[in-house]
Coordinates of C-alpha atoms and ligand atoms in Angstrom, one line a residue:
M14 CA 16.8 -36.0 20.0
S15 CA 15.2 -35.4 23.4
Q16 CA 11.5 -35.2 23.6
F17 CA 11.9 -32.4 26.2
F18 CA 12.6 -28.8 25.4
T19 CA 16.4 -28.1 24.9
E20 CA 18.2 -25.0 23.6
E21 CA 19.5 -27.0 20.7
G22 CA 16.3 -28.7 19.7
S23 CA 13.9 -26.0 20.6
A24 CA 12.1 -25.6 17.3
Q25 CA 11.8 -29.3 16.8
A26 CA 10.4 -29.7 20.3
V27 CA 7.6 -27.2 19.5
N28 CA 6.8 -28.5 16.0
A29 CA 6.7 -32.1 17.2
R30 CA 3.6 -31.2 19.1
M31 CA 1.7 -30.6 16.0
G32 CA -1.3 -32.9 15.7
A33 CA -1.7 -35.6 13.0
D34 CA -4.7 -33.9 11.3
V35 CA -3.5 -30.4 11.0
E36 CA -4.6 -28.7 7.9
P37 CA -1.6 -29.1 5.5
R38 CA -0.9 -25.4 4.6
L39 CA -1.3 -24.4 8.3
K40 CA 1.3 -27.1 9.2
I41 CA 3.8 -25.8 6.6
V42 CA 3.3 -22.2 7.6
M43 CA 3.5 -22.7 11.4
A44 CA 6.4 -25.1 11.3
S45 CA 8.4 -22.6 9.2
L46 CA 7.3 -19.7 11.4
V47 CA 8.6 -21.6 14.6
K48 CA 11.8 -22.6 12.8
H49 CA 12.6 -19.0 11.7
L50 CA 11.5 -17.5 15.1
H51 CA 13.7 -19.7 17.1
A52 CA 16.6 -19.2 14.6
F53 CA 16.1 -15.4 15.0
I54 CA 16.1 -15.6 18.8
K55 CA 19.4 -17.6 18.7
D56 CA 20.9 -15.4 16.0
V57 CA 20.5 -12.2 18.1
Q58 CA 20.9 -14.0 21.4
L59 CA 17.7 -12.2 22.6
T60 CA 17.8 -11.0 26.2
Q61 CA 15.0 -11.2 28.6
E62 CA 14.6 -7.4 28.6
E63 CA 14.5 -7.3 24.8
W64 CA 11.8 -10.1 24.9
E65 CA 9.8 -8.0 27.4
A66 CA 10.2 -4.9 25.2
A67 CA 9.0 -6.9 22.1
I68 CA 5.9 -8.0 24.0
G69 CA 5.2 -4.5 25.1
F70 CA 5.6 -3.2 21.6
L71 CA 3.2 -5.8 20.2
T72 CA 0.7 -5.2 23.0
R73 CA 0.7 -1.4 22.3
T74 CA 0.4 -2.1 18.6
G75 CA -2.8 -4.1 19.3
Q76 CA -4.1 -1.7 21.7
I77 CA -4.1 1.3 19.3
C78 CA -5.9 -0.6 16.6
G79 CA -9.6 0.2 16.1
N80 CA -12.0 0.9 13.3
E81 CA -9.9 3.9 12.2
R82 CA -6.4 2.6 12.9
Q83 CA -4.7 -0.7 11.8
E84 CA -1.3 -0.5 13.4
F85 CA -0.3 -4.0 12.5
I86 CA -0.7 -3.3 8.8
L87 CA 1.3 -0.2 9.3
L88 CA 4.0 -2.3 10.9
S89 CA 3.8 -4.8 8.1
D90 CA 4.1 -1.9 5.6
T91 CA 7.1 -0.2 7.3
L92 CA 9.0 -3.6 7.5
G93 CA 8.5 -4.2 3.8
A94 CA 6.3 -7.3 4.5
S95 CA 3.3 -5.9 2.8
M96 CA 5.2 -5.1 -0.4
L97 CA 6.8 -8.6 -0.4
V98 CA 3.5 -10.4 0.0
D99 CA 2.1 -8.4 -2.8
A100 CA 5.1 -9.0 -5.0
L101 CA 4.9 -12.8 -4.5
N102 CA 1.2 -12.9 -5.2
H103 CA 1.0 -10.4 -8.1
R104 CA 3.7 -11.3 -10.5
R105 CA 2.8 -9.9 -13.9
P106 CA 4.3 -9.9 -17.3
A107 CA 6.7 -7.1 -18.4
G108 CA 4.7 -4.1 -19.5
A109 CA 1.7 -4.8 -17.2
T110 CA 1.0 -2.2 -14.5
E111 CA 2.5 -3.2 -11.2
N112 CA 0.8 -3.1 -7.8
T113 CA 1.8 -1.3 -4.7
V114 CA 0.4 -1.0 -1.2
L115 CA -3.3 -0.2 -0.6
G116 CA -2.8 1.9 2.5
P117 CA -5.4 2.7 5.2
F118 CA -7.2 5.5 3.5
H119 CA -9.2 3.8 0.8
V120 CA -13.0 4.2 1.4
V121 CA -15.5 2.0 -0.4
G122 CA -18.3 3.7 -2.1
A123 CA -16.7 6.9 -3.4
P124 CA -19.0 8.9 -5.8
E125 CA -19.2 7.8 -9.5
R126 CA -18.2 10.8 -11.5
E127 CA -18.4 11.8 -15.2
M128 CA -15.3 11.3 -17.2
G129 CA -13.3 14.5 -17.1
A130 CA -14.9 15.7 -13.8
S131 CA -12.9 17.1 -10.8
I132 CA -12.5 15.2 -7.6
T133 CA -11.4 18.2 -5.6
L134 CA -14.2 19.6 -3.5
D135 CA -12.3 22.0 -1.2
G136 CA -10.8 24.0 -4.1
K137 CA -7.3 23.7 -2.5
G138 CA -4.1 22.7 -4.3
E139 CA -2.6 23.0 -7.7
T140 CA -5.0 21.5 -10.3
C141 CA -3.7 18.5 -12.2
A142 CA -5.3 16.5 -15.1
F143 CA -4.8 12.8 -14.7
E144 CA -5.3 11.1 -18.1
G145 CA -4.4 8.2 -20.2
R146 CA -5.8 4.9 -21.3
V147 CA -6.7 1.5 -19.8
V148 CA -5.5 -1.2 -22.2
D149 CA -4.9 -4.9 -22.2
I150 CA -1.4 -6.4 -22.6
N151 CA -1.7 -6.2 -26.4
G152 CA -2.6 -2.4 -26.3
N153 CA -6.3 -2.9 -27.0
P154 CA -8.6 -0.5 -25.1
V155 CA -10.5 -1.8 -22.1
A156 CA -14.1 -0.6 -22.0
G157 CA -16.0 -0.5 -18.7
A158 CA -12.8 -0.3 -16.6
R159 CA -13.5 1.3 -13.2
L160 CA -10.9 3.6 -11.8
D161 CA -11.3 4.2 -8.0
V162 CA -8.9 7.2 -7.2
W163 CA -8.0 9.0 -4.1
S164 CA -5.3 11.4 -2.9
D165 CA -4.4 13.7 0.0
N166 CA -5.0 17.4 -0.1
P167 CA -2.2 20.0 -0.3
D168 CA -1.9 20.0 3.5
G169 CA -0.9 16.2 3.3
F170 CA -4.2 14.8 4.7
Y171 CA -6.9 12.6 3.3
D172 CA -10.5 13.6 3.9
V173 CA -11.0 10.8 6.4
Q174 CA -8.2 12.2 8.6
Q175 CA -9.9 15.6 8.7
P176 CA -13.7 15.1 9.1
G177 CA -15.3 18.5 9.5
I178 CA -12.3 20.3 8.0
Q179 CA -12.3 18.6 4.6
P180 CA -15.6 17.8 2.7
Q181 CA -16.4 14.1 2.7
W182 CA -15.2 12.5 -0.6
N183 CA -12.7 15.3 -1.1
N184 CA -10.1 14.2 -3.7
R185 CA -11.9 10.8 -4.4
G186 CA -14.0 9.5 -7.2
I187 CA -14.8 6.6 -9.5
F188 CA -14.5 6.8 -13.2
T189 CA -15.6 4.3 -15.9
T190 CA -14.0 4.1 -19.3
G191 CA -15.9 4.0 -22.6
D192 CA -15.1 2.1 -25.7
D193 CA -11.8 4.0 -26.2
G194 CA -10.5 3.0 -22.8
H195 CA -9.7 6.6 -22.2
Y196 CA -9.8 8.2 -18.7
R197 CA -9.4 11.7 -17.6
F198 CA -10.1 13.5 -14.3
I199 CA -9.0 16.6 -12.5
G200 CA -7.4 16.4 -9.2
I201 CA -4.5 18.2 -7.5
K202 CA -0.8 17.5 -7.7
P203 CA -0.5 15.4 -4.5
V204 CA 2.0 16.2 -1.8
S205 CA 4.2 14.0 0.4
Y206 CA 2.9 13.3 3.9
P207 CA 3.9 11.3 7.0
I208 CA 2.2 8.0 7.7
P209 CA 0.4 8.0 11.1
D210 CA 3.5 8.2 13.3
D211 CA 2.0 8.9 16.8
G212 CA 1.9 5.3 17.8
P213 CA 4.4 2.4 18.3
V214 CA 5.3 2.2 14.7
G215 CA 6.2 5.8 14.6
K216 CA 8.4 5.3 17.7
M217 CA 10.0 2.3 16.0
L218 CA 10.8 4.4 12.9
A219 CA 12.3 7.1 15.1
A220 CA 14.4 4.5 17.0
L221 CA 15.7 3.2 13.7
G222 CA 16.6 6.7 12.4
R223 CA 13.9 6.5 9.7
H224 CA 11.5 9.2 8.7
P225 CA 7.8 8.5 8.3
Y226 CA 7.2 10.1 4.9
R227 CA 5.7 8.8 1.7
P228 CA 6.4 10.5 -1.6
A229 CA 3.5 12.3 -3.2
H230 CA 1.2 9.9 -5.1
M231 CA -2.3 9.4 -6.6
H232 CA -4.0 6.1 -5.6
F233 CA -5.8 4.0 -8.1
I234 CA -7.7 0.8 -7.9
V235 CA -8.5 -0.3 -11.5
T236 CA -10.9 -3.1 -12.2
A237 CA -12.5 -4.5 -15.3
P238 CA -14.4 -7.7 -16.0
G239 CA -12.0 -10.6 -17.0
F240 CA -8.9 -8.7 -15.8
E241 CA -6.8 -8.8 -12.6
K242 CA -7.5 -6.0 -10.2
I243 CA -4.7 -3.4 -10.0
V244 CA -4.1 -1.7 -6.7
T245 CA -1.4 0.9 -7.3
H246 CA -0.4 4.6 -7.2
T247 CA 1.4 6.9 -9.6
F248 CA 4.2 8.8 -8.0
A249 CA 5.4 12.3 -8.8
G250 CA 9.0 11.9 -10.1
D251 CA 10.3 15.1 -8.5
D252 CA 9.5 14.2 -4.9
A253 CA 12.2 14.4 -2.3
Y254 CA 11.1 11.1 -0.7
L255 CA 10.9 9.0 -3.9
N256 CA 14.0 6.9 -2.8
S257 CA 13.0 6.6 0.8
D258 CA 9.3 5.8 0.9
A259 CA 8.5 4.8 4.5
V260 CA 6.5 1.8 3.3
F261 CA 8.7 0.8 0.2
G262 CA 5.8 1.4 -2.2
V263 CA 7.7 3.0 -5.0
K264 CA 8.4 1.0 -8.2
E265 CA 10.2 2.5 -11.2
T266 CA 7.3 1.8 -13.5
L267 CA 4.9 3.7 -11.3
V268 CA 6.8 7.1 -11.5
A269 CA 4.6 9.2 -13.7
P270 CA 5.3 12.5 -15.4
F271 CA 3.8 15.5 -13.7
E272 CA 4.3 18.2 -16.4
R273 CA 3.1 21.8 -16.6
A274 CA -0.3 21.6 -18.6
S275 CA -0.2 23.5 -21.9
D276 CA -4.0 23.8 -22.4
G277 CA -4.5 26.3 -19.6
N278 CA -7.3 24.3 -18.0
T279 CA -5.1 22.9 -15.2
V280 CA -1.7 23.8 -13.8
W281 CA -0.3 20.3 -14.1
R282 CA -0.9 17.2 -16.3
S283 CA 0.0 13.6 -15.4
P284 CA -0.4 11.1 -18.3
F285 CA -0.3 7.4 -17.4
D286 CA -1.6 4.3 -19.1
F287 CA -2.8 1.3 -17.1
V288 CA -2.0 -2.1 -18.7
L289 CA -4.2 -4.9 -17.4
T290 CA -3.6 -8.7 -17.4
P291 CA -6.3 -11.3 -17.8
V292 CA -7.5 -13.1 -14.8
G293 CA -5.2 -15.9 -13.9
G294 CA -2.5 -14.4 -16.1
S295 CA 0.0 -13.5 -13.5
G296 CA 2.5 -15.8 -12.0
T297 CA 1.7 -17.7 -8.8
A298 CA 3.7 -17.6 -5.5
G299 CA 6.7 -19.8 -5.5
A300 CA 10.0 -20.3 -3.8
Ligands
BEZ427 C1 -1.1 5.5 1.8 O1 -0.5 5.7 0.8 O2 -2.2 6.0 1.9 C2 -0.5 4.8 3.0 C3 0.1 3.5 2.6 C4 0.7 2.7 3.7 C5 0.7 3.3 4.9 C6 0.2 4.5 5.2 C7 -0.4 5.2 4.3
FE428 FE1 -1.5 7.5 0.2

């Protein structure tokens, strides 16, 4: 094989430049990246104009990023890469609650609220009681589990998307379970909404004939000492976008009942139990 760059030996020519003391994992990842990148370019016989369009797209993706906007994660989400990385790294035994994407709208430091309290500060939307238990894989209650929850309002926006319009911390809160592992809070029945689609990723979706919508969901981060952190949502099973989530976040086990409440306290009730696995209890990434 020639030491110079040739079409046939292109990936090898690049990978042969790798130094002798490269960190082993970096060596594996970069060599594979180059191999697959070159194979992709050959597979589609990429034209010069397409290469320029790709550079332009990536440049615009970077340029729109800032403190409030992470377009590269949105790109990863819409290409299914975020869900795949999560799936590889969070394999769990059957029955354990599955993860899904975090999304860009989590805010650290939400108010701690009393069990049973409402998270809805703007009084908008159809009230919904979210309740259930946090248990271990054997069904034993987990005390001291923290549930960090957030959702959109009935207009399809998170509070951070509408500062000055929605109160800060609207539809957010943190709840901690007692000895019985039970949780309950009052929110609203969430609604479907489009991911931010006014940038390059939105243009990409449109060019691909894809809509930008996510089915209605309530976000949860559930943590407890000795257990793996769960980053997940529960989805409303009656949502029109359940089978076409723009970021591929829906899993069958995360579709929760949203039923009419019978106690008259709220309009809706959504029961869901969280099943935690011990730290180190999930599978590790493999082939
Ligand atoms: C969200 O559910 O908040 C979300 C997830 C991924 C991309 C955009 C939004
Ligand atoms: Fe969301």
